[in-house]
JSON list of C-alpha atoms in Angstrom, two decimals:
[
{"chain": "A", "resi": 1, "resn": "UNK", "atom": "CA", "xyz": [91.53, -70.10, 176.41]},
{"chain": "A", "resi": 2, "resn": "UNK", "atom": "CA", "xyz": [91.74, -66.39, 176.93]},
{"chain": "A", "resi": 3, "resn": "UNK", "atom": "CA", "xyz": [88.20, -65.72, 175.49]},
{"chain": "A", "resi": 4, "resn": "UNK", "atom": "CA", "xyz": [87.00, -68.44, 177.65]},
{"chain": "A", "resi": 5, "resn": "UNK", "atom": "CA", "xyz": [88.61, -67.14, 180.90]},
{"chain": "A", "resi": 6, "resn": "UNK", "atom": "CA", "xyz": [86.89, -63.50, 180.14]},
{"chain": "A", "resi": 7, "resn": "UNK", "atom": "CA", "xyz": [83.48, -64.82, 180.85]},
{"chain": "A", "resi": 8, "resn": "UNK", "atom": "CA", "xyz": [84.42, -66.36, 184.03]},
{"chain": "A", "resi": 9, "resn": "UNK", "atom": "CA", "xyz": [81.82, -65.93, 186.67]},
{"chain": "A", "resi": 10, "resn": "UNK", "atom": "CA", "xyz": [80.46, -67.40, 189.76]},
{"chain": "A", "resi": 11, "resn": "UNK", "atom": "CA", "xyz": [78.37, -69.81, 188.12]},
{"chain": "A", "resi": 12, "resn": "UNK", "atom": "CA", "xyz": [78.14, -73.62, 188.11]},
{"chain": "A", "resi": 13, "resn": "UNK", "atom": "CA", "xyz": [77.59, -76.26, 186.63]},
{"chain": "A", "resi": 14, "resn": "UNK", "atom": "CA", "xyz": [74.15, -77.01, 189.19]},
{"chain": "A", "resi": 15, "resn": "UNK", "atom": "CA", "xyz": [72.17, -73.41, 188.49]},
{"chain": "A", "resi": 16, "resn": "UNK", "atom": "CA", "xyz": [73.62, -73.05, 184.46]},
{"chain": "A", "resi": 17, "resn": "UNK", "atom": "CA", "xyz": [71.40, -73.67, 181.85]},
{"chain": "A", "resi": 18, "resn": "UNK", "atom": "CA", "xyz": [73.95, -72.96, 178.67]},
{"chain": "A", "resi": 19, "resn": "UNK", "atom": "CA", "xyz": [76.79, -74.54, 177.84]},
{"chain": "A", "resi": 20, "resn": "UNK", "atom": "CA", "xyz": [79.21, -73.76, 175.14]},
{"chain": "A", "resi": 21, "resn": "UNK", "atom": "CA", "xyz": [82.12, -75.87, 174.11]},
{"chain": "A", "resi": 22, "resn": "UNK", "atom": "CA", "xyz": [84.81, -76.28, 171.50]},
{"chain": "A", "resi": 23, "resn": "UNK", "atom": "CA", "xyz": [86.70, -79.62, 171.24]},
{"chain": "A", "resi": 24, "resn": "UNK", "atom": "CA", "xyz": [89.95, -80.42, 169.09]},
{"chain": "A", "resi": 25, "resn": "UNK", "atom": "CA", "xyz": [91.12, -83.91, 168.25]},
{"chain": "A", "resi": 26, "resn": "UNK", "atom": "CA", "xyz": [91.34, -86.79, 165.86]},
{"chain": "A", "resi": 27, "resn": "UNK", "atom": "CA", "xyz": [89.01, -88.39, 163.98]},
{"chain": "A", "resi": 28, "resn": "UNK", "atom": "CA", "xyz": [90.09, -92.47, 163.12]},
{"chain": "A", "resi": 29, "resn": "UNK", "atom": "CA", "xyz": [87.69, -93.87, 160.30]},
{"chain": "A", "resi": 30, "resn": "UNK", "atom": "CA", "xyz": [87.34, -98.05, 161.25]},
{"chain": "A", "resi": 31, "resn": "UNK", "atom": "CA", "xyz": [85.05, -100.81, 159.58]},
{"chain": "A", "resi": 32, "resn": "UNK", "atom": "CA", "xyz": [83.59, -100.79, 156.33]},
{"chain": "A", "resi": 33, "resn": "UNK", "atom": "CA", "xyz": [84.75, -96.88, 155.73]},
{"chain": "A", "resi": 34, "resn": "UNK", "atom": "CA", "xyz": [84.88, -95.74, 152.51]},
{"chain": "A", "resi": 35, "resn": "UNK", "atom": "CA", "xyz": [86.35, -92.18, 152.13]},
{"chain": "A", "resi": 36, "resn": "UNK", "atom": "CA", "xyz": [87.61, -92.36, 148.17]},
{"chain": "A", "resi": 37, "resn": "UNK", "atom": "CA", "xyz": [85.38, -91.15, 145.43]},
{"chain": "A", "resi": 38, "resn": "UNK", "atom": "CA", "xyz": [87.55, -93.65, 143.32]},
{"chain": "A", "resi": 39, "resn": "UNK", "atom": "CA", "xyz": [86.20, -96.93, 144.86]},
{"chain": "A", "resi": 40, "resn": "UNK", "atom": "CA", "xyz": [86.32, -99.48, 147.31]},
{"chain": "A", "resi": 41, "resn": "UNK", "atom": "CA", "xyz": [89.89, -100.33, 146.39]},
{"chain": "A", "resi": 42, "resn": "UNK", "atom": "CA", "xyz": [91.45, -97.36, 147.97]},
{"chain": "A", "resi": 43, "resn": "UNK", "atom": "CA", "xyz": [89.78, -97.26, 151.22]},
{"chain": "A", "resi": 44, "resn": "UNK", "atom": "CA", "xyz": [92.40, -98.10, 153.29]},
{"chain": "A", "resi": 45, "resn": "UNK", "atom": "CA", "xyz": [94.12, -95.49, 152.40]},
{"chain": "A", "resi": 46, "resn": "UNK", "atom": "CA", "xyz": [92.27, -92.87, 154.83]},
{"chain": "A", "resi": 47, "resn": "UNK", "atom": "CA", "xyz": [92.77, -93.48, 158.24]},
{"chain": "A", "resi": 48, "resn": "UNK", "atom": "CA", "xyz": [93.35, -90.41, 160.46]},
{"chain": "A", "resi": 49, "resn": "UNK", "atom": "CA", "xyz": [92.50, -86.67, 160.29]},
{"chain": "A", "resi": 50, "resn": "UNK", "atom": "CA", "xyz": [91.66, -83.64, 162.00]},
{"chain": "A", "resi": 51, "resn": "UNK", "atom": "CA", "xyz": [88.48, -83.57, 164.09]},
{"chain": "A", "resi": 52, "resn": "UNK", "atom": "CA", "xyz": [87.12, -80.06, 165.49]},
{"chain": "A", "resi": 53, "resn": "UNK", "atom": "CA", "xyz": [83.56, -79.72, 167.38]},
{"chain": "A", "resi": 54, "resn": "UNK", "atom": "CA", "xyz": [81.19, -76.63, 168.71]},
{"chain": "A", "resi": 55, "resn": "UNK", "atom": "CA", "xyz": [78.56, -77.90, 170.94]},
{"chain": "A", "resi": 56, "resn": "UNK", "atom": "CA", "xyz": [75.71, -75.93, 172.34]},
{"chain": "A", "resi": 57, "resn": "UNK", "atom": "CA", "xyz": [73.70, -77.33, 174.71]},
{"chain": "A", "resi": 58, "resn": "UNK", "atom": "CA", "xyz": [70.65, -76.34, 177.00]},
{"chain": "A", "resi": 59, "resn": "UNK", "atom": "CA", "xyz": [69.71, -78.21, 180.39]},
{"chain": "A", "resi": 60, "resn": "UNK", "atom": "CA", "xyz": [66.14, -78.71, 180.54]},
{"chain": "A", "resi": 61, "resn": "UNK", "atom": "CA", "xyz": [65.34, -79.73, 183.99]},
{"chain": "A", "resi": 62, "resn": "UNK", "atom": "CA", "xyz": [68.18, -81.47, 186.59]},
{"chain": "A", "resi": 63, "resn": "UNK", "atom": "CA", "xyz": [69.75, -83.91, 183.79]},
{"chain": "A", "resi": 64, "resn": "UNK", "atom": "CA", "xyz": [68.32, -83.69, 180.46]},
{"chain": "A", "resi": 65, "resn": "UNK", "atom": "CA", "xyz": [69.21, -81.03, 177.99]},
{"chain": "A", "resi": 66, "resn": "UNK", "atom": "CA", "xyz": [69.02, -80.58, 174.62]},
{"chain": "A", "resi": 67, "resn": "UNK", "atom": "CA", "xyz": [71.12, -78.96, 172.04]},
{"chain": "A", "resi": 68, "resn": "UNK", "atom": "CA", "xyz": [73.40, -78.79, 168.20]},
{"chain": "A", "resi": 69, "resn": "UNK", "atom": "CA", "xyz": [76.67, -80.01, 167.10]},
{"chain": "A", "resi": 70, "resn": "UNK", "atom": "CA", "xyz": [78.41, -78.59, 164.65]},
{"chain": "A", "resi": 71, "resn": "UNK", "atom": "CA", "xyz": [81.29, -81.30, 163.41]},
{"chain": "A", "resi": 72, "resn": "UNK", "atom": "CA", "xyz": [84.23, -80.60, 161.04]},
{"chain": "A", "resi": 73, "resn": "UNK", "atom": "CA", "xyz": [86.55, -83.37, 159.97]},
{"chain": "A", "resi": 74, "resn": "UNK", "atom": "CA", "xyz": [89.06, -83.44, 157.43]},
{"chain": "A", "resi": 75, "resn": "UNK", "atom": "CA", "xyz": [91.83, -86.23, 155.86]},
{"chain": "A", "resi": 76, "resn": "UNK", "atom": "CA", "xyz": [94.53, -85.87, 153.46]},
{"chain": "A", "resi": 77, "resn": "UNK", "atom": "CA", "xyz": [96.04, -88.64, 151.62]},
{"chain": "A", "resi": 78, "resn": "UNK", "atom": "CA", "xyz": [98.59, -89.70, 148.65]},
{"chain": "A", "resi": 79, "resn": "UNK", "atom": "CA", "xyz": [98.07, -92.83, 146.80]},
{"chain": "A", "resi": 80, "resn": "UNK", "atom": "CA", "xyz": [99.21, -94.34, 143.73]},
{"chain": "A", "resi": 81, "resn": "UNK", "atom": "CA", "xyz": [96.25, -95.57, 141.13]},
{"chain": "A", "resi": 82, "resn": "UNK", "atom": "CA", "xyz": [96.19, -98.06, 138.57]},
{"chain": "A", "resi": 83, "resn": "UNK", "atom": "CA", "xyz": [93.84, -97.84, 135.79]},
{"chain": "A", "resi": 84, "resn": "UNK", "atom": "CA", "xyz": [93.95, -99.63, 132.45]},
{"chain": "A", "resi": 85, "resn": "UNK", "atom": "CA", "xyz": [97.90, -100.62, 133.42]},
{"chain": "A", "resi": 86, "resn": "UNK", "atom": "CA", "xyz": [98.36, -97.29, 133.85]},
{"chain": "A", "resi": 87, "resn": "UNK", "atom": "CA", "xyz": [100.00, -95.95, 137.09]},
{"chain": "A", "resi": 88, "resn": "UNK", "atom": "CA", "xyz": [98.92, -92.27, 138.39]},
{"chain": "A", "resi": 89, "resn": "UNK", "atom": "CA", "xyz": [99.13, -90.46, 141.66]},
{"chain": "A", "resi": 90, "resn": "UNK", "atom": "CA", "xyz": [96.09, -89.41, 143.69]},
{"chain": "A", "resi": 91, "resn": "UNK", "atom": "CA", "xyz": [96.04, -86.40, 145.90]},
{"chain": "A", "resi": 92, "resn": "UNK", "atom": "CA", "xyz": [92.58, -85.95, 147.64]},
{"chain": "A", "resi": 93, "resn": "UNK", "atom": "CA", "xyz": [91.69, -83.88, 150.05]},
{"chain": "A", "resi": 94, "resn": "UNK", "atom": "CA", "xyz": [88.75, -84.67, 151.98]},
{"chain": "A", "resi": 95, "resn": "UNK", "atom": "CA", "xyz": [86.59, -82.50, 154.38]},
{"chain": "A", "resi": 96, "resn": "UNK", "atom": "CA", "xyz": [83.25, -83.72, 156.58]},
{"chain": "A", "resi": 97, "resn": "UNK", "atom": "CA", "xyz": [80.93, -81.19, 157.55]},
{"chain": "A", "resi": 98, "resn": "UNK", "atom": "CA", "xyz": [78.00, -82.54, 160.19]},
{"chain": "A", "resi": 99, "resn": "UNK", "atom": "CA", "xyz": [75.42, -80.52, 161.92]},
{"chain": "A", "resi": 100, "resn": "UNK", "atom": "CA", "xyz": [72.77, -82.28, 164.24]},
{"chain": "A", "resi": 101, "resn": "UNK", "atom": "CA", "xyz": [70.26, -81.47, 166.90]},
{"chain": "A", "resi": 102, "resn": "UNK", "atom": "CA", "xyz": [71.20, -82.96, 170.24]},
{"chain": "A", "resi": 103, "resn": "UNK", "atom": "CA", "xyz": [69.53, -84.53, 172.71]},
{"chain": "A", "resi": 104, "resn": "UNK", "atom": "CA", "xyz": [70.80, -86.27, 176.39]},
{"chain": "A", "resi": 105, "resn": "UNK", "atom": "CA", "xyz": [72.41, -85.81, 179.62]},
{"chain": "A", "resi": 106, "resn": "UNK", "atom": "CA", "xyz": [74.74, -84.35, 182.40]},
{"chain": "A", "resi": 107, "resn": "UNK", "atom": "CA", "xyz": [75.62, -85.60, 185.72]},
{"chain": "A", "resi": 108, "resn": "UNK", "atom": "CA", "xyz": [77.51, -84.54, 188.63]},
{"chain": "A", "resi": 109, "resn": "UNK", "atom": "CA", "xyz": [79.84, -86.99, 189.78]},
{"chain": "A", "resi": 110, "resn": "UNK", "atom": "CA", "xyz": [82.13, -85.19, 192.17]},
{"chain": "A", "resi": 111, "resn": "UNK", "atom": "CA", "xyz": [82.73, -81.68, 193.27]},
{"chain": "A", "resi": 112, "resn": "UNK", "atom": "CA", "xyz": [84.45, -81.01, 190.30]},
{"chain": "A", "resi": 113, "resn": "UNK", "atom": "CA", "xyz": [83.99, -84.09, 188.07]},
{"chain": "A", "resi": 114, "resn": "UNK", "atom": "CA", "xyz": [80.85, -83.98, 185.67]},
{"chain": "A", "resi": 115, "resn": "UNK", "atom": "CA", "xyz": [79.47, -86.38, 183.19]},
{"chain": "A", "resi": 116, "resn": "UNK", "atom": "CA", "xyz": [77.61, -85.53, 179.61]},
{"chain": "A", "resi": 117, "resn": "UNK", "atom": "CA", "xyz": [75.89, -88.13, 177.56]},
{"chain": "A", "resi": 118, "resn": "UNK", "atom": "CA", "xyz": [74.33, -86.95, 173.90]},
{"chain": "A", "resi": 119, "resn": "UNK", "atom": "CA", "xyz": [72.82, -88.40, 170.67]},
{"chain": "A", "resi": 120, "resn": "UNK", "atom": "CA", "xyz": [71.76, -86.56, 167.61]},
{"chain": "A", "resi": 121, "resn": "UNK", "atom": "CA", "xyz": [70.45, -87.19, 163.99]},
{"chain": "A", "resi": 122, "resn": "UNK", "atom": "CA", "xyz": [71.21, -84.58, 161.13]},
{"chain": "A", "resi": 123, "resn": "UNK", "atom": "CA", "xyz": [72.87, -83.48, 158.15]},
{"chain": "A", "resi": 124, "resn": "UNK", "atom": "CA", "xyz": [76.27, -84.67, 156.72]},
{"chain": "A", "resi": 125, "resn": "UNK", "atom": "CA", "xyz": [78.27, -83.03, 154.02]},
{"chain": "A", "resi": 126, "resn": "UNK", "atom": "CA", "xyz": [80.98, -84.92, 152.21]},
{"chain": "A", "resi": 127, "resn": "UNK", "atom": "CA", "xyz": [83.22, -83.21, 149.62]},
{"chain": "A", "resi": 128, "resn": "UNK", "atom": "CA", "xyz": [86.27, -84.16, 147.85]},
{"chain": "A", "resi": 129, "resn": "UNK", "atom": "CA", "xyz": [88.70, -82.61, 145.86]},
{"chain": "A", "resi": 130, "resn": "UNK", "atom": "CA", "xyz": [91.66, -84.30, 144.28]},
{"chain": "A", "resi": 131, "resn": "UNK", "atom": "CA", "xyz": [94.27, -84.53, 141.03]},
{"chain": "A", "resi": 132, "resn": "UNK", "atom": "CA", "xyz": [94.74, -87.51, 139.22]},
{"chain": "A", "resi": 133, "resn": "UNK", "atom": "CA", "xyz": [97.69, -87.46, 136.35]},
{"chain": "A", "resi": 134, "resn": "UNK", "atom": "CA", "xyz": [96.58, -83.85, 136.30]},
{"chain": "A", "resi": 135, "resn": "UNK", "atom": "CA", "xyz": [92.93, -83.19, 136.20]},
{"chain": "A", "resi": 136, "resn": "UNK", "atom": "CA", "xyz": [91.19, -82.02, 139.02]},
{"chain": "A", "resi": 137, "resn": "UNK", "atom": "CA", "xyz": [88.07, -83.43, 140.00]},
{"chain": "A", "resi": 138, "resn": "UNK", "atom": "CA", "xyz": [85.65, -82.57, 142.89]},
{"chain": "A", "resi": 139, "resn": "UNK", "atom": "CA", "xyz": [82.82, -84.62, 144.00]},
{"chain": "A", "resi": 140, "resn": "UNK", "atom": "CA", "xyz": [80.46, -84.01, 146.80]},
{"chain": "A", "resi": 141, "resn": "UNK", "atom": "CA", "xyz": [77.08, -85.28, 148.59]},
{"chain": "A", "resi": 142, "resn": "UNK", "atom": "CA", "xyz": [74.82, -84.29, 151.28]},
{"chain": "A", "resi": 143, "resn": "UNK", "atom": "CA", "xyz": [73.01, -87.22, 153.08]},
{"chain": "A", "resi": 144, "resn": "UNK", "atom": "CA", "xyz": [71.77, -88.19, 157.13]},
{"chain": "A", "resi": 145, "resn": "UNK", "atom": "CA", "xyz": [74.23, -88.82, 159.46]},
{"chain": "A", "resi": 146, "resn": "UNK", "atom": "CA", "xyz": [74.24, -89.52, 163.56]},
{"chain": "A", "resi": 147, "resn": "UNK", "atom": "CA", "xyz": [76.39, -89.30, 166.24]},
{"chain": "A", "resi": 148, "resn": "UNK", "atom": "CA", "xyz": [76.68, -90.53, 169.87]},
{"chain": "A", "resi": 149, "resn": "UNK", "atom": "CA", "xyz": [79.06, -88.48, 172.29]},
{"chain": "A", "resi": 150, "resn": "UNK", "atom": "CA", "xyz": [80.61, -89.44, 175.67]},
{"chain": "A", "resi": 151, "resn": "UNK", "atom": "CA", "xyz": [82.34, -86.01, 177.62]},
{"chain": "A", "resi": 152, "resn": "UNK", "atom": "CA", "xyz": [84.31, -85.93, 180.66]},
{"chain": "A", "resi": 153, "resn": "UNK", "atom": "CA", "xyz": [84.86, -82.70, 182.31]},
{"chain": "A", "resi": 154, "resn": "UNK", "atom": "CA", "xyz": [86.53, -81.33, 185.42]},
{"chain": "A", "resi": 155, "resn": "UNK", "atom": "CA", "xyz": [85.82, -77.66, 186.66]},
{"chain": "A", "resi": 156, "resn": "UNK", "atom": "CA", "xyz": [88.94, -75.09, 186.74]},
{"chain": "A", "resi": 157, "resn": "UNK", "atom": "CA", "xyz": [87.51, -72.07, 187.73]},
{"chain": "A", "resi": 158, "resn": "UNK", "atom": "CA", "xyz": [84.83, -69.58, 187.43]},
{"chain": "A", "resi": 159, "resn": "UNK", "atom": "CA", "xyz": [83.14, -70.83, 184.64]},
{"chain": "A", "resi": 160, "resn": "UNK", "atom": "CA", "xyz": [85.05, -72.52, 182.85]},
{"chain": "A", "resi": 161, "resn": "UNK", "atom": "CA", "xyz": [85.65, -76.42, 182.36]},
{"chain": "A", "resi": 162, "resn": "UNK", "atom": "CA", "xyz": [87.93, -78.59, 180.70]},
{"chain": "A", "resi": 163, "resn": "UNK", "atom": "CA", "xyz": [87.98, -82.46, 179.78]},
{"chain": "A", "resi": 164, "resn": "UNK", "atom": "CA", "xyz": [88.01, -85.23, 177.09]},
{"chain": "A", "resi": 165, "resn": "UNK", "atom": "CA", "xyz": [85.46, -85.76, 174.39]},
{"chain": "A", "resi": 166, "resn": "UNK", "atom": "CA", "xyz": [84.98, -89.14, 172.47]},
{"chain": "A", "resi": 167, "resn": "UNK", "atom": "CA", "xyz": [82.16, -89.45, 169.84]},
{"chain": "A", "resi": 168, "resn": "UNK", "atom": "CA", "xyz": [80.99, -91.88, 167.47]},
{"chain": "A", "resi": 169, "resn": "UNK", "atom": "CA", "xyz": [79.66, -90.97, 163.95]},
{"chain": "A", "resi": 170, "resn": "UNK", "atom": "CA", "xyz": [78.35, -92.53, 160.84]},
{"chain": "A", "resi": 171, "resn": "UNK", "atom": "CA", "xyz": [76.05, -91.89, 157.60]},
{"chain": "A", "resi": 172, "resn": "UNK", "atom": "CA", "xyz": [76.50, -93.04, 154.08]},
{"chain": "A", "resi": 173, "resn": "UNK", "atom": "CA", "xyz": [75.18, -92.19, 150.49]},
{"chain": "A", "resi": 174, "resn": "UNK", "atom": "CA", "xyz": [75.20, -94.01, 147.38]},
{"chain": "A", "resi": 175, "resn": "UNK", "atom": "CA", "xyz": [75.89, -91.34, 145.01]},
{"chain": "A", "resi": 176, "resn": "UNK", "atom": "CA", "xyz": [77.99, -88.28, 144.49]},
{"chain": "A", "resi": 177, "resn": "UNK", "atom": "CA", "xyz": [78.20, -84.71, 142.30]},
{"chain": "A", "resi": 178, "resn": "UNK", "atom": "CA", "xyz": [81.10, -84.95, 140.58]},
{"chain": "A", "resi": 179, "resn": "UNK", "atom": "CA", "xyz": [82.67, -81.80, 138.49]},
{"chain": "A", "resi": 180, "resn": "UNK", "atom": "CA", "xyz": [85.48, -82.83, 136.27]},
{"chain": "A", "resi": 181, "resn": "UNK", "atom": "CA", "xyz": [86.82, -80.73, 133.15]},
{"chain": "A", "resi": 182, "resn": "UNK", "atom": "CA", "xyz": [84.19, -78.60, 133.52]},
{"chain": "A", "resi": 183, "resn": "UNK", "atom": "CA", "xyz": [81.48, -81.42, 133.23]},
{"chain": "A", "resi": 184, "resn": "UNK", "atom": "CA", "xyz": [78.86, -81.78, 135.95]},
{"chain": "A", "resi": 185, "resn": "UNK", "atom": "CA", "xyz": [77.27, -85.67, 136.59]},
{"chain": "A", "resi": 186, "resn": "UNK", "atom": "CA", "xyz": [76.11, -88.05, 139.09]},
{"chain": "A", "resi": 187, "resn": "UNK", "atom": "CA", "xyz": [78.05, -90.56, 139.71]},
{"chain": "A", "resi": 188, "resn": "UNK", "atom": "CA", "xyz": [75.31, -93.98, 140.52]},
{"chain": "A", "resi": 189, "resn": "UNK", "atom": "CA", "xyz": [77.67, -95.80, 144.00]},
{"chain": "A", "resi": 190, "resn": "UNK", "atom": "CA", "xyz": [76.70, -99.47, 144.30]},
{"chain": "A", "resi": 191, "resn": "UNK", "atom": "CA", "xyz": [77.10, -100.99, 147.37]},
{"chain": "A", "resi": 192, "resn": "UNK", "atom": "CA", "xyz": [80.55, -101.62, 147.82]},
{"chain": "A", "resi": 193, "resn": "UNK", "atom": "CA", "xyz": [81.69, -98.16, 146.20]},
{"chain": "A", "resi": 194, "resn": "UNK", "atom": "CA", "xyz": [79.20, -96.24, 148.41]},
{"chain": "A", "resi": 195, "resn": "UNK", "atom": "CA", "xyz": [80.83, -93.50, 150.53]},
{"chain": "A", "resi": 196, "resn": "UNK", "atom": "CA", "xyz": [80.69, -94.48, 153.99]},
{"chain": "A", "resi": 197, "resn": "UNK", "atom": "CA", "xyz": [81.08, -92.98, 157.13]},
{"chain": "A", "resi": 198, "resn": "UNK", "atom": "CA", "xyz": [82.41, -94.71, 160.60]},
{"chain": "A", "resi": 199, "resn": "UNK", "atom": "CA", "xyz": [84.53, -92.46, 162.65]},
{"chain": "A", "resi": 200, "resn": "UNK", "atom": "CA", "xyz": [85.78, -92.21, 166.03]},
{"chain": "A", "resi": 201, "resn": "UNK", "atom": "CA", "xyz": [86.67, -89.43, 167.21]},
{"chain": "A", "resi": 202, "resn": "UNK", "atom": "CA", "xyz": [89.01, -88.11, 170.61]},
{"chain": "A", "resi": 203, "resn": "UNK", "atom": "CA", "xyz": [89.24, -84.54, 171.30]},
{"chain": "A", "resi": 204, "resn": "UNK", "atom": "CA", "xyz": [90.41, -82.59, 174.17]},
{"chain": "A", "resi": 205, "resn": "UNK", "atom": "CA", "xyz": [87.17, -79.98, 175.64]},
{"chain": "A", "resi": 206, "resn": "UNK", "atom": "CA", "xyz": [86.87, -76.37, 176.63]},
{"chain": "A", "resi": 207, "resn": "UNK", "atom": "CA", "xyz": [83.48, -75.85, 178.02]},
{"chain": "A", "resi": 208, "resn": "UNK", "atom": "CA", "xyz": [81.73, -72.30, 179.45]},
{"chain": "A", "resi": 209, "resn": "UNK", "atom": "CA", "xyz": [79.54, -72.01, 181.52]},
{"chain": "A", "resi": 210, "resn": "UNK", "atom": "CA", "xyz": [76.93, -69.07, 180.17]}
]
């Protein structure tokens, strides 16, 4: 908040061009999410985590404007697991990285009430790393991923802004790196172990004006 309030100015949201914001929330993964490298079976166990967001964005003309994302998500969970009648505990910490080109629009609605609309097709980063009756294992996967954002903003002062973000976001891949033990493979997913993205995401917005 304090950097943001240093670069106040007379400026708004009509003669800008740039836009820089940072959003903080929670991410909720819903559907046919799969977020555990040790199959299908577990993926109810990851439900909620941490959601953070940089946006840049450009305006183009009156309404369109263009811009990247930068996405970081991450979930934590503790599960029991079962394998040849053998019960072990999971810990498995796992962290989304997403960066996409953005493309869409802002409206005025009010004096002080503005509307932004974006969509945007890029790269998605999934890593894991867990223990399991203790031997760590870390597997990890770059594949395509989109998003679709919705942002609600109201104007404070200068020019700065502050409102509500929710975005959509998906991608999937149907294999993994995996290091175990010092071995390196790739793990073959079929299509009901496949790691699978579908996350909602609500974060509160701080938005400058440059």
């Amino acid at each position: 908040m304090l950097l943001c309030t240093a670069f106040a100015t007379a400026q708004t949201y009509d003669d800008s061009k740039l836009s820089v914001a940072v959003d903080f929330g929670t991410g909720t993964f819903f559907g046919r999410s799969n977020l555990s490298s040790f199959g299908v079976d577990y993926r109810g166990e990851y439900k909620n985590g941490f959601n953070g967001n940089i946006k840049v964005n450009y305006l183009m003309d009156k309404e369109v404007q263009m811009g990247v994302k930068f996405n970081f998500s991450s979930v934590c969970e503790n599960y029991n697991r079962i394998v040849a009648e053998q019960n072990g505990q999971v810990t498995d910490d796992v962290n989304l990285l997403y960066i996409a080109p953005q493309v869409g629009y802002r409206r005025k609605l009010t004096e002080k009430w503005y509307f932004d609309c974006m969509v945007g097709l890029g790269y998605m980063h999934y890593q894991s790393q867990s223990l399991y009756n203790g031997t760590e294992r870390e597997c990890s996967k770059g594949f395509l991923g989109s998003n679709a954002d919705l942002g609600l903003t109201r104007h404070l002062f200068g020019n700065l802004y502050m409102g509500a973000n929710v975005s959509l976001t998906g991608g999937q891949t149907s294999s993994l790196e995996e290091k175990a033990e010092g071995k390196k493979e790739t793990i073959k997913l079929d299509k009901w172990n496949r790691i699978r993205i579908l996350k909602a995401d609500v974060a509160l917005s701080i938005k400058v004006l440059l």
